Amino acid sequence: MNRWLGPALAAPVTLCLLLSFAAPMLVVAMLSLHEVADPFGPLLQRPSLAQFTVIATDPFYSRVIRETMLLGFGVTAICIVLSYPLAYWLARMPAKWRPLAFSVILIPLLTNVVVRSLGIILLLAPEGLLNSVTGLVGLPPMRNMLFTHGAVAIALAQVFMPFMVLALYDSLQNTSPRVHEAAESLGASPAVRFLTVDLPLSLPGLRAGIVIVFLTSTTAYVSATLLGGKKVWTTGMLVVQEAINYLNAPMAAALALMMTAIGLAFAALTSFLIGRLMPWTSGRKSRPVTPPKAVLAVIDVVGRPISWLLLAAALLLLLLPLVLVCVQSFNDVPQATASGFRGFTLRWYEAVLWGGAYADSFWVSMRLALASMVVALALALPAAFALARHPFRGRSVLLVFWLLPLSLPGIAIGVGMLRLLQIYVAIPPFIGLMAIHVVVILPFAITLLTASVMALDRALEEAAASLGANPARTFLLVTLPALAPGLFAAGMVGFLLSFGEVTVTSFVTTARLTTLPVRIYADSTFSLEPTAHAISALLIAFTVVALILIGRAVRLDRLYAR
Amino acid sequence: MTVSRRTVNKLILGAGLTAPYHFVRPAVAQPKPGDELVVGVWGGAQERIVKAHIEPALVEKYGCKISYVLGGTGERRARAYAERGRPSFDVIYLNIYESRQAVRDGVTQAPTPAVENFENLYPLARLGGYGVAFNPCTIVYDKTRASAPITSWKDMWNPEWQGRIAWPLMGGAEGISALMMAARAWGGDENNVEIAFEKIKELKPLAAIQSSQAQLFEMFDQDICDLSIEFGSFTRSYAETRNPNIEIADPVEGQAVTMNVACITEGSRNQKLAEEWINLHLSEDCMLAYAREIYYSPTVSNLTIPDDLKPKLIIGDQVDRLVDFDWDVVTAGLPKWQARFDREIAG
């Protein structure tokens, strides 16, 4: 029985991904082997490497791929530098303030990516906040901050930094206070302690954070389109252009597969390199590093101010665009992108609350996010137990398959889904949309829950069993409550991911199921009004209240405690 | 085989019984309460206007339900192509060249007099579906930065605009209009766009590549650029409400025709409702609402246009002056031109 328990627990998630992810992916793979684009041609054709040959020989494609990679590195670097002080700050925050502090990273995640990018525009525009501030000290306005790689990198860092912070927080939180006491008793100052103790111990979190940020930022296209003004090209934009504007699905599919291959190679390389830095995880002996005294003296002096400066920068980057979004929601301007305050108005709130359209979309998004989150957790939990407790052959291969949706850009799934629409329309729209969202959530849910299951204290379950509880009773009364923080964290991340998903959803949405992000994105293609900002401001208020309430019911300080 | 009298009688009886079906069949196609018409349309003002001026009349008449799929034409078109023959949309709005191509590809239907107002459409608006709004593209610029008013497409090459032009992204109606008019102005045409590419390269460095009117107006506000090629309609709204310095040029070579087209999908299950929807879009009430709110010019010739609107719209003889292109050539050349634009001009 036990031999089959692992595969049995792994079966539901595998089956779900085979149905809702492997099918579009297979379509993408088949499309990429088409010689020419023919929207009505058969899917099964004589395979040709024509598309890949074009990508390899056309300098334009190789340039865009190279620039996208560099952009990904840049964004990841910004995120690493800014996330450490923020994650450290969160980990040391007194429990009383933690719900509020957590909202610093959770609110941006809940705010629509279009709106967040517009926040960055309001920050960097010639008449934007940054120039207004520098203008106060007499500096001339900088007119060329928008439509540059720098602007795109800042916008992407703003969007994806929360993932890095969450991953690092997880590791930093886990470091035992006794290790810190030991370091201090050996004479390490706080700055030195961070470099020699916290930093090495946080490497697993850093590895997860780097992979997530790099993969998501290299496949993003909404922020890149808005902030880069088409002067900056990313591979994600190329895929969208080929698939949508040129109806050239084979080229879009080939580009998407190239991105996936590069992403997976990057993830493997990162894992390998960071693994080398952690010899203790594989039982090898680590060699202690002793920095020269002069260096230590400098670190002691500059460490603290630099970390405060970086913390301030991180908080500003995360929150300033959101503050601007809130301010803009009261601004009497005709367009969401118009910077400079021209007059106070409540009409955008009136349109959101009484106009009907946004409220409907909001409820669609809420229902969809809740349902997707519950289904994803129900699938991910057995999978997490299979991974953490019931090893079986082929488990690592299966894990790669489960995490694949993370590296295949959402737009590629969209391209695949387009070909499957004829079949897809037969499925009830809500179920279809939910299946796609579950695919998006699953990699995150599996990773988070596996770590939680691994950290479970088996002694408690054994104690329950020895006192006569059967396995079901033990699971319900002992295991599940112990998993509550992990489930809560995974549920929260899952809900937020589903609530904000726009890339694939915009392909498969139906007339009666327009989600909030799709509506905002649809409006932005014509002319986006500050109603988008009003609804985002309402969501921000809603998140803060929800977090405070949840903070009273669940101990948020144990959110990531494992 | 011998046919008995009884068999003949049965056949006659059968024919008699089934004959009324011939008269009943069209009645079956009539909309019934609860039918759902799915319309793919742009968000924002467009959605607001159709909801206010088309939906209520249709719902009242048939007790039907209208649902909307919002988004840009790109996503809509990609989806309609993927669903050819089994569409989830009944009516989709496309731009001028997309609509003609979609008819050729069997994705949408060619227009017919089944839509009552078809008779009133200008001939230009009877291709690729039912044209619902003329929305010509032309040069728009900040007149305070111009040494003289712009009267020709060639004026863009005056050195005073160097580095101050936001060129429209290729692929949208503005981008195609800009390329085609540049070609025409310098002696080329749809079949010879080489000259246009060479001339546009002379304008580099461009201040920006603009990918929507919202983005362009923000660029004007933020003093990022002073000139671009854009729909006159939206620009007029912008000039009237936000930036009186903006001028909409009427070049000697003409303004480039662009048009929004309502198309009924091939295989629509709500043919009659779709035709009625479009007929209502072409009605005076809806046409004037569009004209009043976003300066879309009517595509039907039987309207009484209020005097205050007349100078702001393209009407009567002005429609004949719009520069039309050989869209077959344009559609065929577009992928190549877009690729070339991305490589040599944008980026």
Tab-separated table of C-alpha atoms in Angstrom, chain B residues 23-316:
chain	number	residue	atom	x	y	z
B	23	PHE	CA	-43.108	28.971	-44.437
B	24	VAL	CA	-42.383	28.239	-40.816
B	25	ARG	CA	-38.566	28.030	-41.195
B	26	PRO	CA	-37.862	31.752	-41.456
B	27	ALA	CA	-40.007	32.261	-38.370
B	28	VAL	CA	-37.801	29.824	-36.475
B	29	ALA	CA	-34.788	32.041	-37.249
B	30	GLN	CA	-36.587	34.932	-35.585
B	31	PRO	CA	-34.997	35.959	-32.306
B	32	LYS	CA	-36.756	34.747	-29.225
B	33	PRO	CA	-36.654	36.110	-25.686
B	34	GLY	CA	-33.571	34.957	-23.844
B	35	ASP	CA	-31.354	34.721	-26.946
B	36	GLU	CA	-27.875	36.056	-26.301
B	37	LEU	CA	-26.038	38.255	-28.775
B	38	VAL	CA	-22.278	38.341	-28.186
B	39	VAL	CA	-20.551	41.513	-29.358
B	40	GLY	CA	-16.770	41.981	-29.440
B	41	VAL	CA	-16.039	45.679	-29.093
B	42	TRP	CA	-13.491	48.158	-27.727
B	43	GLY	CA	-13.734	49.178	-24.051
B	44	GLY	CA	-14.076	52.761	-22.818
B	45	ALA	CA	-16.252	55.278	-24.709
B	46	GLN	CA	-17.115	52.814	-27.501
B	47	GLU	CA	-18.589	50.338	-25.029
B	48	ARG	CA	-20.469	53.132	-23.250
B	49	ILE	CA	-22.065	54.420	-26.462
B	50	VAL	CA	-23.246	51.061	-27.796
B	51	LYS	CA	-24.645	50.199	-24.375
B	52	ALA	CA	-26.589	53.440	-24.247
B	53	HIS	CA	-27.742	53.718	-27.873
B	54	ILE	CA	-28.081	50.188	-29.255
B	55	GLU	CA	-28.630	47.723	-26.443
B	56	PRO	CA	-31.845	49.150	-24.899
B	57	ALA	CA	-33.758	49.249	-28.213
B	58	LEU	CA	-32.762	45.698	-29.155
B	59	VAL	CA	-33.478	44.277	-25.708
B	60	GLU	CA	-36.862	45.976	-25.615
B	61	LYS	CA	-37.832	44.682	-29.055
B	62	TYR	CA	-36.769	41.037	-28.652
B	63	GLY	CA	-36.277	40.454	-24.934
B	64	CYS	CA	-32.766	39.272	-25.776
B	65	LYS	CA	-29.567	39.593	-23.784
B	66	ILE	CA	-26.431	41.355	-25.014
B	67	SER	CA	-23.006	40.309	-23.769
B	68	TYR	CA	-19.729	42.001	-24.577
B	69	VAL	CA	-16.200	40.730	-25.050
B	70	LEU	CA	-13.952	43.725	-24.528
B	71	GLY	CA	-10.472	44.304	-25.855
B	72	GLY	CA	-8.423	45.471	-28.809
B	73	THR	CA	-9.080	44.354	-32.381
B	74	GLY	CA	-5.961	42.159	-32.293
B	75	GLU	CA	-7.189	39.741	-29.628
B	76	ARG	CA	-10.669	39.789	-31.155
B	77	ARG	CA	-9.431	38.960	-34.622
B	78	ALA	CA	-7.082	36.217	-33.395
B	79	ARG	CA	-9.975	34.631	-31.542
B	80	ALA	CA	-12.424	34.925	-34.428
B	81	TYR	CA	-9.872	33.218	-36.714
B	82	ALA	CA	-9.358	30.424	-34.182
B	83	GLU	CA	-13.117	29.929	-33.993
B	84	ARG	CA	-13.876	30.076	-37.722
B	85	GLY	CA	-17.089	28.209	-38.428
B	86	ARG	CA	-18.051	27.887	-34.764
B	87	PRO	CA	-17.844	31.440	-33.511
B	88	SER	CA	-18.485	32.481	-29.941
B	89	PHE	CA	-19.025	36.063	-31.196
B	90	ASP	CA	-21.978	37.178	-33.319
B	91	VAL	CA	-20.781	40.698	-34.095
B	92	ILE	CA	-17.160	41.785	-34.024
B	93	TYR	CA	-15.774	45.214	-34.688
B	94	LEU	CA	-12.621	45.274	-36.795
B	95	ASN	CA	-10.627	47.930	-38.605
B	96	ILE	CA	-10.773	48.549	-42.349
B	97	TYR	CA	-8.140	46.084	-43.575
B	98	GLU	CA	-8.783	43.420	-40.967
B	99	SER	CA	-12.469	43.355	-41.923
B	100	ARG	CA	-11.821	42.891	-45.652
B	101	GLN	CA	-9.294	40.162	-44.998
B	102	ALA	CA	-11.687	38.421	-42.582
B	103	VAL	CA	-14.369	38.233	-45.297
B	104	ARG	CA	-11.852	36.755	-47.741
B	105	ASP	CA	-10.756	34.234	-45.116
B	106	GLY	CA	-14.337	33.133	-44.475
B	107	VAL	CA	-14.284	34.361	-40.888
B	108	THR	CA	-16.931	37.080	-41.284
B	109	GLN	CA	-19.771	37.709	-43.728
B	110	ALA	CA	-19.809	40.220	-46.577
B	111	PRO	CA	-22.459	42.932	-46.061
B	112	THR	CA	-25.962	42.459	-47.518
B	113	PRO	CA	-29.144	44.532	-47.801
B	114	ALA	CA	-30.598	42.354	-45.026
B	115	VAL	CA	-29.431	45.221	-42.853
B	116	GLU	CA	-31.972	47.918	-43.663
B	117	ASN	CA	-29.540	50.829	-43.461
B	118	PHE	CA	-27.176	49.115	-45.906
B	119	GLU	CA	-28.796	51.227	-48.651
B	120	ASN	CA	-27.636	54.426	-46.980
B	121	LEU	CA	-23.990	53.413	-46.574
B	122	TYR	CA	-21.380	55.278	-48.635
B	123	PRO	CA	-19.914	52.810	-51.174
B	124	LEU	CA	-16.599	52.893	-49.295
B	125	ALA	CA	-18.401	51.619	-46.185
B	126	ARG	CA	-19.912	48.604	-47.922
B	127	LEU	CA	-16.735	46.542	-48.038
B	128	GLY	CA	-15.582	43.949	-45.538
B	129	GLY	CA	-18.707	44.360	-43.445
B	130	TYR	CA	-20.710	47.407	-42.452
B	131	GLY	CA	-18.590	50.527	-41.979
B	132	VAL	CA	-19.867	52.234	-38.841
B	133	ALA	CA	-17.488	55.181	-38.507
B	134	PHE	CA	-15.005	57.041	-40.676
B	135	ASN	CA	-12.047	57.865	-38.595
B	136	PRO	CA	-9.386	59.286	-40.952
B	137	CYS	CA	-5.730	59.570	-40.027
B	138	THR	CA	-3.743	62.709	-40.599
B	139	ILE	CA	-0.874	64.776	-39.231
B	140	VAL	CA	-1.560	66.285	-35.821
B	141	TYR	CA	0.881	68.778	-34.352
B	142	ASP	CA	1.532	71.542	-31.857
B	143	LYS	CA	0.915	74.700	-33.903
B	144	THR	CA	2.911	76.872	-31.488
B	145	ARG	CA	6.032	74.933	-32.538
B	146	ALA	CA	5.381	75.254	-36.282
B	147	SER	CA	6.881	78.036	-38.381
B	148	ALA	CA	3.940	77.671	-40.789
B	149	PRO	CA	0.753	75.573	-40.834
B	150	ILE	CA	1.256	72.051	-42.166
B	151	THR	CA	-0.386	71.652	-45.570
B	152	SER	CA	1.409	68.625	-46.985
B	153	TRP	CA	2.601	65.254	-45.738
B	154	LYS	CA	6.055	66.361	-46.931
B	155	ASP	CA	6.086	69.108	-44.283
B	156	MET	CA	7.010	66.500	-41.680
B	157	TRP	CA	10.484	66.530	-43.198
B	158	ASN	CA	11.031	70.215	-42.305
B	159	PRO	CA	14.110	70.334	-40.054
B	160	GLU	CA	12.067	72.061	-37.329
B	161	TRP	CA	10.410	68.722	-36.491
B	162	GLN	CA	13.657	66.756	-36.260
B	163	GLY	CA	13.702	64.773	-33.026
B	164	ARG	CA	10.189	65.934	-32.131
B	165	ILE	CA	8.121	63.353	-34.042
B	166	ALA	CA	6.352	60.429	-32.372
B	167	TRP	CA	5.890	57.948	-35.230
B	168	PRO	CA	2.923	55.576	-34.882
B	169	LEU	CA	3.612	51.902	-34.352
B	170	MET	CA	3.355	49.864	-37.519
B	171	GLY	CA	0.461	47.433	-37.653
B	172	GLY	CA	-2.271	49.706	-36.339
B	173	ALA	CA	-4.347	51.864	-38.684
B	174	GLU	CA	-2.245	54.934	-37.839
B	175	GLY	CA	1.022	53.179	-38.676
B	176	ILE	CA	-0.236	51.910	-42.019
B	177	SER	CA	-1.691	55.316	-42.893
B	178	ALA	CA	1.584	57.010	-42.031
B	179	LEU	CA	3.608	54.602	-44.171
B	180	MET	CA	1.201	54.740	-47.112
B	181	MET	CA	0.926	58.526	-47.100
B	182	ALA	CA	4.702	58.902	-46.799
B	183	ALA	CA	5.020	56.640	-49.838
B	184	ARG	CA	2.394	58.635	-51.803
B	185	ALA	CA	3.884	61.997	-50.858
B	186	TRP	CA	7.332	61.005	-52.145
B	187	GLY	CA	6.233	59.346	-55.353
B	188	GLY	CA	5.669	55.770	-54.223
B	189	ASP	CA	2.520	53.807	-53.458
B	190	GLU	CA	1.345	50.472	-52.029
B	191	ASN	CA	3.469	48.667	-54.591
B	192	ASN	CA	6.525	50.768	-53.909
B	193	VAL	CA	7.048	51.489	-50.225
B	194	GLU	CA	10.848	51.482	-50.452
B	195	ILE	CA	10.879	55.248	-50.799
B	196	ALA	CA	8.725	55.626	-47.656
B	197	PHE	CA	11.107	53.560	-45.532
B	198	GLU	CA	14.086	55.548	-46.780
B	199	LYS	CA	12.361	58.874	-46.061
B	200	ILE	CA	11.173	57.807	-42.580
B	201	LYS	CA	14.718	56.784	-41.723
B	202	GLU	CA	15.746	60.380	-42.471
B	203	LEU	CA	13.489	61.490	-39.599
B	204	LYS	CA	15.455	59.528	-37.028
B	205	PRO	CA	16.031	59.975	-34.145
B	206	LEU	CA	12.320	59.873	-33.467
B	207	ALA	CA	11.112	61.287	-30.157
B	208	ALA	CA	9.082	58.121	-29.516
B	209	ILE	CA	7.077	55.326	-31.057
B	210	GLN	CA	3.447	55.884	-30.099
B	211	SER	CA	1.215	52.876	-29.812
B	212	SER	CA	-2.129	54.463	-28.897
B	213	GLN	CA	-3.858	57.811	-28.952
B	214	ALA	CA	-3.894	57.880	-25.137
B	215	GLN	CA	-0.121	57.497	-25.148
B	216	LEU	CA	0.322	60.171	-27.818
B	217	PHE	CA	-1.769	62.765	-25.956
B	218	GLU	CA	0.250	62.118	-22.845
B	219	MET	CA	3.401	62.651	-24.897
B	220	PHE	CA	2.022	66.005	-26.054
B	221	ASP	CA	1.129	66.931	-22.463
B	222	GLN	CA	4.554	65.943	-21.226
B	223	ASP	CA	6.356	67.774	-24.042
B	224	ILE	CA	7.962	64.556	-25.287
B	225	CYS	CA	6.940	65.211	-28.903
B	226	ASP	CA	5.265	67.875	-31.068
B	227	LEU	CA	3.979	65.948	-34.081
B	228	SER	CA	2.510	62.597	-34.981
B	229	ILE	CA	0.004	60.820	-37.223
B	230	GLU	CA	-3.273	60.062	-35.478
B	231	PHE	CA	-7.044	59.783	-35.890
B	232	GLY	CA	-8.499	63.267	-36.300
B	233	SER	CA	-11.568	62.319	-34.239
B	234	PHE	CA	-9.848	61.611	-30.948
B	235	THR	CA	-7.357	64.378	-31.478
B	236	ARG	CA	-10.217	66.882	-31.835
B	237	SER	CA	-11.619	65.804	-28.447
B	238	TYR	CA	-8.152	66.132	-26.979
B	239	ALA	CA	-7.533	69.548	-28.523
B	240	GLU	CA	-10.910	70.862	-27.317
B	241	THR	CA	-10.647	69.598	-23.766
B	242	ARG	CA	-6.979	69.585	-22.944
B	243	ASN	CA	-4.605	71.134	-25.395
B	244	PRO	CA	-5.796	74.000	-27.621
B	245	ASN	CA	-2.342	74.186	-29.253
B	246	ILE	CA	-2.959	70.968	-31.169
B	247	GLU	CA	-3.876	71.357	-34.821
B	248	ILE	CA	-5.343	68.697	-37.111
B	249	ALA	CA	-3.810	69.103	-40.569
B	250	ASP	CA	-5.728	68.744	-43.821
B	251	PRO	CA	-2.855	68.019	-46.221
B	252	VAL	CA	-3.202	68.610	-49.985
B	253	GLU	CA	-2.599	64.918	-50.601
B	254	GLY	CA	-5.666	64.158	-48.431
B	255	GLN	CA	-6.298	62.311	-45.198
B	256	ALA	CA	-5.876	58.537	-45.108
B	257	VAL	CA	-9.125	56.625	-44.872
B	258	THR	CA	-9.595	54.416	-41.866
B	259	MET	CA	-12.872	53.015	-40.691
B	260	ASN	CA	-14.402	50.942	-37.942
B	261	VAL	CA	-16.363	48.051	-39.371
B	262	ALA	CA	-19.064	45.941	-37.723
B	263	CYS	CA	-18.896	42.361	-38.981
B	264	ILE	CA	-21.223	39.410	-38.540
B	265	THR	CA	-19.307	36.182	-38.039
B	266	GLU	CA	-19.744	33.259	-40.429
B	267	GLY	CA	-21.844	30.726	-38.594
B	268	SER	CA	-23.405	33.211	-36.173
B	269	ARG	CA	-26.362	31.609	-34.428
B	270	ASN	CA	-28.063	34.968	-34.003
B	271	GLN	CA	-28.062	36.249	-37.573
B	272	LYS	CA	-31.225	38.321	-37.290
B	273	LEU	CA	-30.230	39.884	-33.968
B	274	ALA	CA	-26.777	40.668	-35.352
B	275	GLU	CA	-28.311	42.377	-38.400
B	276	GLU	CA	-30.652	44.387	-36.183
B	277	TRP	CA	-27.755	45.355	-33.924
B	278	ILE	CA	-25.800	46.738	-36.873
B	279	ASN	CA	-28.879	48.440	-38.258
B	280	LEU	CA	-29.298	50.235	-34.949
B	281	HIS	CA	-25.615	51.192	-35.012
B	282	LEU	CA	-26.231	52.834	-38.394
B	283	SER	CA	-29.300	54.681	-37.106
B	284	GLU	CA	-29.316	58.445	-36.683
B	285	ASP	CA	-29.423	58.251	-32.896
B	286	CYS	CA	-26.294	56.095	-32.578
B	287	MET	CA	-24.347	57.768	-35.402
B	288	LEU	CA	-24.927	61.220	-33.907
B	289	ALA	CA	-24.020	59.974	-30.425
B	290	TYR	CA	-20.665	58.806	-31.794
B	291	ALA	CA	-20.213	62.050	-33.698
B	292	ARG	CA	-21.094	64.162	-30.668
B	293	GLU	CA	-19.034	62.238	-28.129
B	294	ILE	CA	-15.870	61.228	-29.984
B	295	TYR	CA	-16.179	62.944	-33.409
B	296	TYR	CA	-16.579	59.726	-35.373
B	297	SER	CA	-17.810	60.631	-38.855
B	298	PRO	CA	-20.979	58.894	-40.053
B	299	THR	CA	-20.813	56.241	-42.759
B	300	VAL	CA	-24.423	56.741	-43.887
B	301	SER	CA	-25.480	59.614	-46.110
B	302	ASN	CA	-29.054	60.094	-44.859
B	303	LEU	CA	-28.362	61.940	-41.608
B	304	THR	CA	-29.346	65.428	-40.609
B	305	ILE	CA	-26.190	66.661	-38.979
B	306	PRO	CA	-26.452	69.584	-36.556
B	307	ASP	CA	-24.640	72.704	-37.795
B	308	ASP	CA	-22.245	72.840	-34.862
B	309	LEU	CA	-20.982	69.340	-35.704
B	310	LYS	CA	-20.597	69.802	-39.456
B	311	PRO	CA	-17.144	71.447	-39.443
B	312	LYS	CA	-15.789	68.802	-37.133
B	313	LEU	CA	-16.738	65.753	-39.185
B	314	ILE	CA	-15.908	64.234	-42.557
B	315	ILE	CA	-19.163	64.415	-44.507
B	316	GLY	CA	-20.508	64.616	-48.070
